[in-house]
């Protein structure tokens, strides 16, 4: 019972954190300060920031998002509980799997619909750092390797998105997996 309560608490914290994990999303984060501070880290050419007002002043917290274009592979992956799917009507539009051995994200766009598939996620309760893996239709299974970027033994909360240009067209349910 304690394990179920702890997992629920982790899921609630991680879900709250994901709201502000990525550029263009709603604001999230906390800071208890009387001064205004600003910091940004850029790993993708894009910036992400979070805002919270506790003292009547805006505080910009440092947000890091590791973004990778998935690399094609000739290997295939066994679909299991570590996989997530996004649909396009009644058909599967994309598949993604997280394998904690090596902290790798496997991604595959399965529909020729002009949309791209991305995996987005985070490993801690305040949404930083964030992770983004994106691929393309022609590649079959593709891999993003976050082994040197992800902290060991943390919960990775992630989901699959489909995008048309810069417009979000759908999001899968969330998955939680332990990193290694």
PDB file of C-alpha atoms in Angstrom:
ATOM      1  CA  UNK A   1       0.000   0.000   0.000  1.00  0.00           C
ATOM      2  CA  UNK A   2       2.836   2.410   0.858  1.00  0.00           C
ATOM      3  CA  UNK A   3       4.415   1.686  -2.526  1.00  0.00           C
ATOM      4  CA  UNK A   4       1.186   2.571  -4.341  1.00  0.00           C
ATOM      5  CA  UNK A   5       0.863   5.834  -2.375  1.00  0.00           C
ATOM      6  CA  UNK A   6       4.512   6.730  -3.060  1.00  0.00           C
ATOM      7  CA  UNK A   7       4.131   6.034  -6.789  1.00  0.00           C
ATOM      8  CA  UNK A   8       0.981   8.153  -6.880  1.00  0.00           C
ATOM      9  CA  UNK A   9       2.813  11.020  -5.186  1.00  0.00           C
ATOM     10  CA  UNK A  10       5.723  10.768  -7.653  1.00  0.00           C
ATOM     11  CA  UNK A  11       3.270  10.709 -10.573  1.00  0.00           C
ATOM     12  CA  UNK A  12       1.427  13.769  -9.279  1.00  0.00           C
ATOM     13  CA  UNK A  13       4.658  15.720  -8.790  1.00  0.00           C
ATOM     14  CA  UNK A  14       6.044  14.696 -12.159  1.00  0.00           C
ATOM     15  CA  UNK A  15       2.786  15.479 -13.974  1.00  0.00           C
ATOM     16  CA  UNK A  16       2.742  18.922 -12.404  1.00  0.00           C
ATOM     17  CA  UNK A  17       6.360  19.445 -13.435  1.00  0.00           C
ATOM     18  CA  UNK A  18       5.748  18.505 -17.062  1.00  0.00           C
ATOM     19  CA  UNK A  19       3.327  21.369 -17.471  1.00  0.00           C
ATOM     20  CA  UNK A  20       6.254  23.783 -17.658  1.00  0.00           C
ATOM     21  CA  UNK A  21       9.027  21.529 -18.910  1.00  0.00           C
ATOM     22  CA  UNK A  22       9.129  22.703 -22.499  1.00  0.00           C
ATOM     23  CA  UNK A  23       9.205  25.896 -24.494  1.00  0.00           C
ATOM     24  CA  UNK A  24       5.775  27.206 -25.331  1.00  0.00           C
ATOM     25  CA  UNK A  25       4.051  25.374 -22.508  1.00  0.00           C
ATOM     26  CA  UNK A  26       2.210  26.775 -19.520  1.00  0.00           C
ATOM     27  CA  UNK A  27       4.328  28.209 -16.709  1.00  0.00           C
ATOM     28  CA  UNK A  28       5.389  26.113 -13.751  1.00  0.00           C
ATOM     29  CA  UNK A  29       8.058  25.996 -11.066  1.00  0.00           C
ATOM     30  CA  UNK A  30       8.547  27.521  -7.660  1.00  0.00           C
ATOM     31  CA  UNK A  31      10.937  30.012  -6.173  1.00  0.00           C
ATOM     32  CA  UNK A  32      10.737  31.713  -2.796  1.00  0.00           C
ATOM     33  CA  UNK A  33      12.698  34.906  -3.116  1.00  0.00           C
ATOM     34  CA  UNK A  34      12.366  38.622  -2.727  1.00  0.00           C
ATOM     35  CA  UNK A  35      14.503  39.395  -5.763  1.00  0.00           C
ATOM     36  CA  UNK A  36      13.983  38.855  -9.459  1.00  0.00           C
ATOM     37  CA  UNK A  37      16.417  36.449 -11.093  1.00  0.00           C
ATOM     38  CA  UNK A  38      16.838  35.218 -14.642  1.00  0.00           C
ATOM     39  CA  UNK A  39      18.708  32.260 -16.166  1.00  0.00           C
ATOM     40  CA  UNK A  40      18.304  30.156 -19.293  1.00  0.00           C
ATOM     41  CA  UNK A  41      20.139  27.134 -20.646  1.00  0.00           C
ATOM     42  CA  UNK A  42      19.948  26.351 -24.333  1.00  0.00           C
ATOM     43  CA  UNK A  43      20.697  22.871 -25.692  1.00  0.00           C
ATOM     44  CA  UNK A  44      18.470  22.942 -28.764  1.00  0.00           C
ATOM     45  CA  UNK A  45      18.616  26.489 -30.016  1.00  0.00           C
ATOM     46  CA  UNK A  46      15.356  27.145 -28.176  1.00  0.00           C
ATOM     47  CA  UNK A  47      14.871  28.497 -24.678  1.00  0.00           C
ATOM     48  CA  UNK A  48      12.430  27.417 -22.039  1.00  0.00           C
ATOM     49  CA  UNK A  49      11.559  29.379 -18.947  1.00  0.00           C
ATOM     50  CA  UNK A  50       9.191  29.083 -16.027  1.00  0.00           C
ATOM     51  CA  UNK A  51       7.539  31.843 -14.079  1.00  0.00           C
ATOM     52  CA  UNK A  52       6.045  31.845 -10.612  1.00  0.00           C
ATOM     53  CA  UNK A  53       4.980  34.836  -8.590  1.00  0.00           C
ATOM     54  CA  UNK A  54       5.229  34.443  -4.800  1.00  0.00           C
ATOM     55  CA  UNK A  55       6.274  37.931  -3.788  1.00  0.00           C
ATOM     56  CA  UNK A  56       4.736  39.983  -6.552  1.00  0.00           C
ATOM     57  CA  UNK A  57       7.876  39.720  -8.698  1.00  0.00           C
ATOM     58  CA  UNK A  58       8.537  37.460 -11.682  1.00  0.00           C
ATOM     59  CA  UNK A  59      11.276  34.874 -11.274  1.00  0.00           C
ATOM     60  CA  UNK A  60      12.811  33.090 -14.272  1.00  0.00           C
ATOM     61  CA  UNK A  61      14.149  29.680 -13.316  1.00  0.00           C
ATOM     62  CA  UNK A  62      16.796  27.777 -15.232  1.00  0.00           C
ATOM     63  CA  UNK A  63      15.237  25.137 -17.522  1.00  0.00           C
ATOM     64  CA  UNK A  64      17.288  22.587 -19.405  1.00  0.00           C
ATOM     65  CA  UNK A  65      15.856  20.491 -22.222  1.00  0.00           C
ATOM     66  CA  UNK A  66      18.063  17.891 -23.894  1.00  0.00           C
ATOM     67  CA  UNK A  67      16.798  17.473 -27.444  1.00  0.00           C
ATOM     68  CA  UNK A  68      17.975  14.830 -29.910  1.00  0.00           C
ATOM     69  CA  UNK A  69      17.040  13.847 -33.408  1.00  0.00           C
ATOM     70  CA  UNK A  70      16.652  10.071 -33.336  1.00  0.00           C
ATOM     71  CA  UNK A  71      19.238   8.057 -35.236  1.00  0.00           C
ATOM     72  CA  UNK A  72      18.062   5.261 -37.539  1.00  0.00           C
ATOM     73  CA  UNK A  73      18.766   1.663 -36.586  1.00  0.00           C
ATOM     74  CA  UNK A  74      18.325  -1.660 -38.329  1.00  0.00           C
ATOM     75  CA  UNK A  75      17.431  -3.247 -34.988  1.00  0.00           C
ATOM     76  CA  UNK A  76      13.896  -3.830 -33.828  1.00  0.00           C
ATOM     77  CA  UNK A  77      12.511  -3.644 -30.316  1.00  0.00           C
ATOM     78  CA  UNK A  78      10.103  -5.911 -28.478  1.00  0.00           C
ATOM     79  CA  UNK A  79       6.918  -4.034 -27.626  1.00  0.00           C
ATOM     80  CA  UNK A  80       6.213  -4.401 -23.903  1.00  0.00           C
ATOM     81  CA  UNK A  81       5.044  -2.438 -20.845  1.00  0.00           C
ATOM     82  CA  UNK A  82       7.840   0.104 -21.440  1.00  0.00           C
ATOM     83  CA  UNK A  83       6.196   1.220 -24.686  1.00  0.00           C
ATOM     84  CA  UNK A  84       3.618   3.891 -25.421  1.00  0.00           C
ATOM     85  CA  UNK A  85       1.462   4.572 -28.484  1.00  0.00           C
ATOM     86  CA  UNK A  86      -0.328   7.506 -30.067  1.00  0.00           C
ATOM     87  CA  UNK A  87      -3.254   7.056 -32.402  1.00  0.00           C
ATOM     88  CA  UNK A  88      -4.463   8.848 -35.505  1.00  0.00           C
ATOM     89  CA  UNK A  89      -8.143   8.009 -35.401  1.00  0.00           C
ATOM     90  CA  UNK A  90      -8.342   4.223 -35.216  1.00  0.00           C
ATOM     91  CA  UNK A  91      -4.805   3.547 -36.464  1.00  0.00           C
ATOM     92  CA  UNK A  92      -1.531   3.829 -34.605  1.00  0.00           C
ATOM     93  CA  UNK A  93       0.331   6.970 -35.659  1.00  0.00           C
ATOM     94  CA  UNK A  94       3.461   6.354 -33.633  1.00  0.00           C
ATOM     95  CA  UNK A  95       5.178   4.082 -31.155  1.00  0.00           C
ATOM     96  CA  UNK A  96       7.838   4.793 -28.569  1.00  0.00           C
ATOM     97  CA  UNK A  97       9.620   2.680 -25.995  1.00  0.00           C
ATOM     98  CA  UNK A  98      11.977   3.553 -23.145  1.00  0.00           C
ATOM     99  CA  UNK A  99      14.642   1.047 -22.179  1.00  0.00           C
ATOM    100  CA  UNK A 100      16.364   1.800 -18.915  1.00  0.00           C
ATOM    101  CA  UNK A 101      19.411  -0.209 -19.964  1.00  0.00           C
ATOM    102  CA  UNK A 102      21.362   2.673 -21.470  1.00  0.00           C
ATOM    103  CA  UNK A 103      18.522   5.206 -20.973  1.00  0.00           C
ATOM    104  CA  UNK A 104      17.485   4.973 -24.610  1.00  0.00           C
ATOM    105  CA  UNK A 105      14.273   6.144 -26.241  1.00  0.00           C
ATOM    106  CA  UNK A 106      13.103   4.149 -29.267  1.00  0.00           C
ATOM    107  CA  UNK A 107      10.679   5.948 -31.554  1.00  0.00           C
ATOM    108  CA  UNK A 108       8.823   5.013 -34.749  1.00  0.00           C
ATOM    109  CA  UNK A 109       6.403   7.046 -36.852  1.00  0.00           C
ATOM    110  CA  UNK A 110       3.938   4.549 -38.346  1.00  0.00           C
ATOM    111  CA  UNK A 111       1.587   6.799 -40.342  1.00  0.00           C
ATOM    112  CA  UNK A 112       2.222   8.688 -43.567  1.00  0.00           C
ATOM    113  CA  UNK A 113       0.176  11.666 -42.438  1.00  0.00           C
ATOM    114  CA  UNK A 114       2.674  14.550 -42.581  1.00  0.00           C
ATOM    115  CA  UNK A 115       3.023  14.670 -38.785  1.00  0.00           C
ATOM    116  CA  UNK A 116       6.145  13.980 -36.752  1.00  0.00           C
ATOM    117  CA  UNK A 117       6.304  11.937 -33.573  1.00  0.00           C
ATOM    118  CA  UNK A 118       8.162  13.112 -30.465  1.00  0.00           C
ATOM    119  CA  UNK A 119       8.800  11.758 -26.998  1.00  0.00           C
ATOM    120  CA  UNK A 120       8.972  14.313 -24.210  1.00  0.00           C
ATOM    121  CA  UNK A 121       9.641  13.685 -20.571  1.00  0.00           C
ATOM    122  CA  UNK A 122      11.316  14.649 -17.331  1.00  0.00           C
ATOM    123  CA  UNK A 123      13.171  12.877 -14.509  1.00  0.00           C
ATOM    124  CA  UNK A 124      12.416  14.895 -11.397  1.00  0.00           C
ATOM    125  CA  UNK A 125       9.680  16.743  -9.588  1.00  0.00           C
ATOM    126  CA  UNK A 126      10.480  20.256 -10.808  1.00  0.00           C
ATOM    127  CA  UNK A 127      10.530  19.345 -14.521  1.00  0.00           C
ATOM    128  CA  UNK A 128      14.232  19.840 -15.148  1.00  0.00           C
ATOM    129  CA  UNK A 129      15.971  18.565 -16.973  1.00  0.00           C
ATOM    130  CA  UNK A 130      13.549  17.780 -19.742  1.00  0.00           C
ATOM    131  CA  UNK A 131      14.142  15.344 -22.586  1.00  0.00           C
ATOM    132  CA  UNK A 132      12.914  15.461 -26.182  1.00  0.00           C
ATOM    133  CA  UNK A 133      13.426  12.811 -28.852  1.00  0.00           C
ATOM    134  CA  UNK A 134      12.031  13.277 -32.357  1.00  0.00           C
ATOM    135  CA  UNK A 135      12.170  11.263 -35.557  1.00  0.00           C
ATOM    136  CA  UNK A 136      10.706  11.103 -39.041  1.00  0.00           C
ATOM    137  CA  UNK A 137       8.485   8.744 -41.025  1.00  0.00           C
ATOM    138  CA  UNK A 138      11.131   7.357 -43.364  1.00  0.00           C
ATOM    139  CA  UNK A 139      13.378   6.085 -40.612  1.00  0.00           C
ATOM    140  CA  UNK A 140      11.547   3.033 -39.197  1.00  0.00           C
ATOM    141  CA  UNK A 141      12.772   2.459 -35.651  1.00  0.00           C
ATOM    142  CA  UNK A 142      15.086   5.214 -34.460  1.00  0.00           C
ATOM    143  CA  UNK A 143      16.974   5.718 -31.186  1.00  0.00           C
ATOM    144  CA  UNK A 144      17.855   8.651 -28.915  1.00  0.00           C
ATOM    145  CA  UNK A 145      20.574   7.908 -26.368  1.00  0.00           C
ATOM    146  CA  UNK A 146      20.292   9.914 -23.131  1.00  0.00           C
ATOM    147  CA  UNK A 147      22.647   7.638 -21.154  1.00  0.00           C
ATOM    148  CA  UNK A 148      25.098  10.370 -20.190  1.00  0.00           C
ATOM    149  CA  UNK A 149      22.353  12.958 -19.635  1.00  0.00           C
ATOM    150  CA  UNK A 150      19.831  11.139 -17.373  1.00  0.00           C
ATOM    151  CA  UNK A 151      20.382  10.790 -13.653  1.00  0.00           C
ATOM    152  CA  UNK A 152      20.654   7.219 -12.376  1.00  0.00           C
ATOM    153  CA  UNK A 153      17.819   5.600 -10.414  1.00  0.00           C
ATOM    154  CA  UNK A 154      15.180   8.296 -11.027  1.00  0.00           C
ATOM    155  CA  UNK A 155      11.654   8.058 -12.394  1.00  0.00           C
ATOM    156  CA  UNK A 156      11.391   9.101 -16.043  1.00  0.00           C
ATOM    157  CA  UNK A 157       7.875  10.405 -16.739  1.00  0.00           C
ATOM    158  CA  UNK A 158       7.268  10.573 -20.488  1.00  0.00           C
ATOM    159  CA  UNK A 159       4.643  10.712 -23.215  1.00  0.00           C
ATOM    160  CA  UNK A 160       4.360  10.701 -27.012  1.00  0.00           C
ATOM    161  CA  UNK A 161       3.247  13.742 -29.038  1.00  0.00           C
ATOM    162  CA  UNK A 162       2.353  14.174 -32.685  1.00  0.00           C
ATOM    163  CA  UNK A 163       3.040  17.514 -34.345  1.00  0.00           C
ATOM    164  CA  UNK A 164       2.134  19.092 -37.664  1.00  0.00           C
ATOM    165  CA  UNK A 165       4.611  21.901 -38.172  1.00  0.00           C
ATOM    166  CA  UNK A 166       4.694  23.749 -34.860  1.00  0.00           C
ATOM    167  CA  UNK A 167       1.146  22.750 -33.831  1.00  0.00           C
ATOM    168  CA  UNK A 168       0.532  19.980 -31.320  1.00  0.00           C
ATOM    169  CA  UNK A 169      -2.044  17.551 -32.754  1.00  0.00           C
ATOM    170  CA  UNK A 170      -2.193  14.894 -30.041  1.00  0.00           C
ATOM    171  CA  UNK A 171      -0.660  13.485 -26.861  1.00  0.00           C
ATOM    172  CA  UNK A 172      -0.573   9.947 -25.517  1.00  0.00           C
ATOM    173  CA  UNK A 173      -1.038   8.906 -21.915  1.00  0.00           C
ATOM    174  CA  UNK A 174       1.948   9.162 -19.580  1.00  0.00           C
ATOM    175  CA  UNK A 175       4.369   6.382 -18.713  1.00  0.00           C
ATOM    176  CA  UNK A 176       6.724   6.161 -15.758  1.00  0.00           C
ATOM    177  CA  UNK A 177       9.931   4.127 -15.929  1.00  0.00           C
ATOM    178  CA  UNK A 178      13.042   3.950 -13.745  1.00  0.00           C
ATOM    179  CA  UNK A 179      16.348   5.105 -15.226  1.00  0.00           C
ATOM    180  CA  UNK A 180      19.542   3.104 -14.806  1.00  0.00           C
TER     181      UNK A 180
END
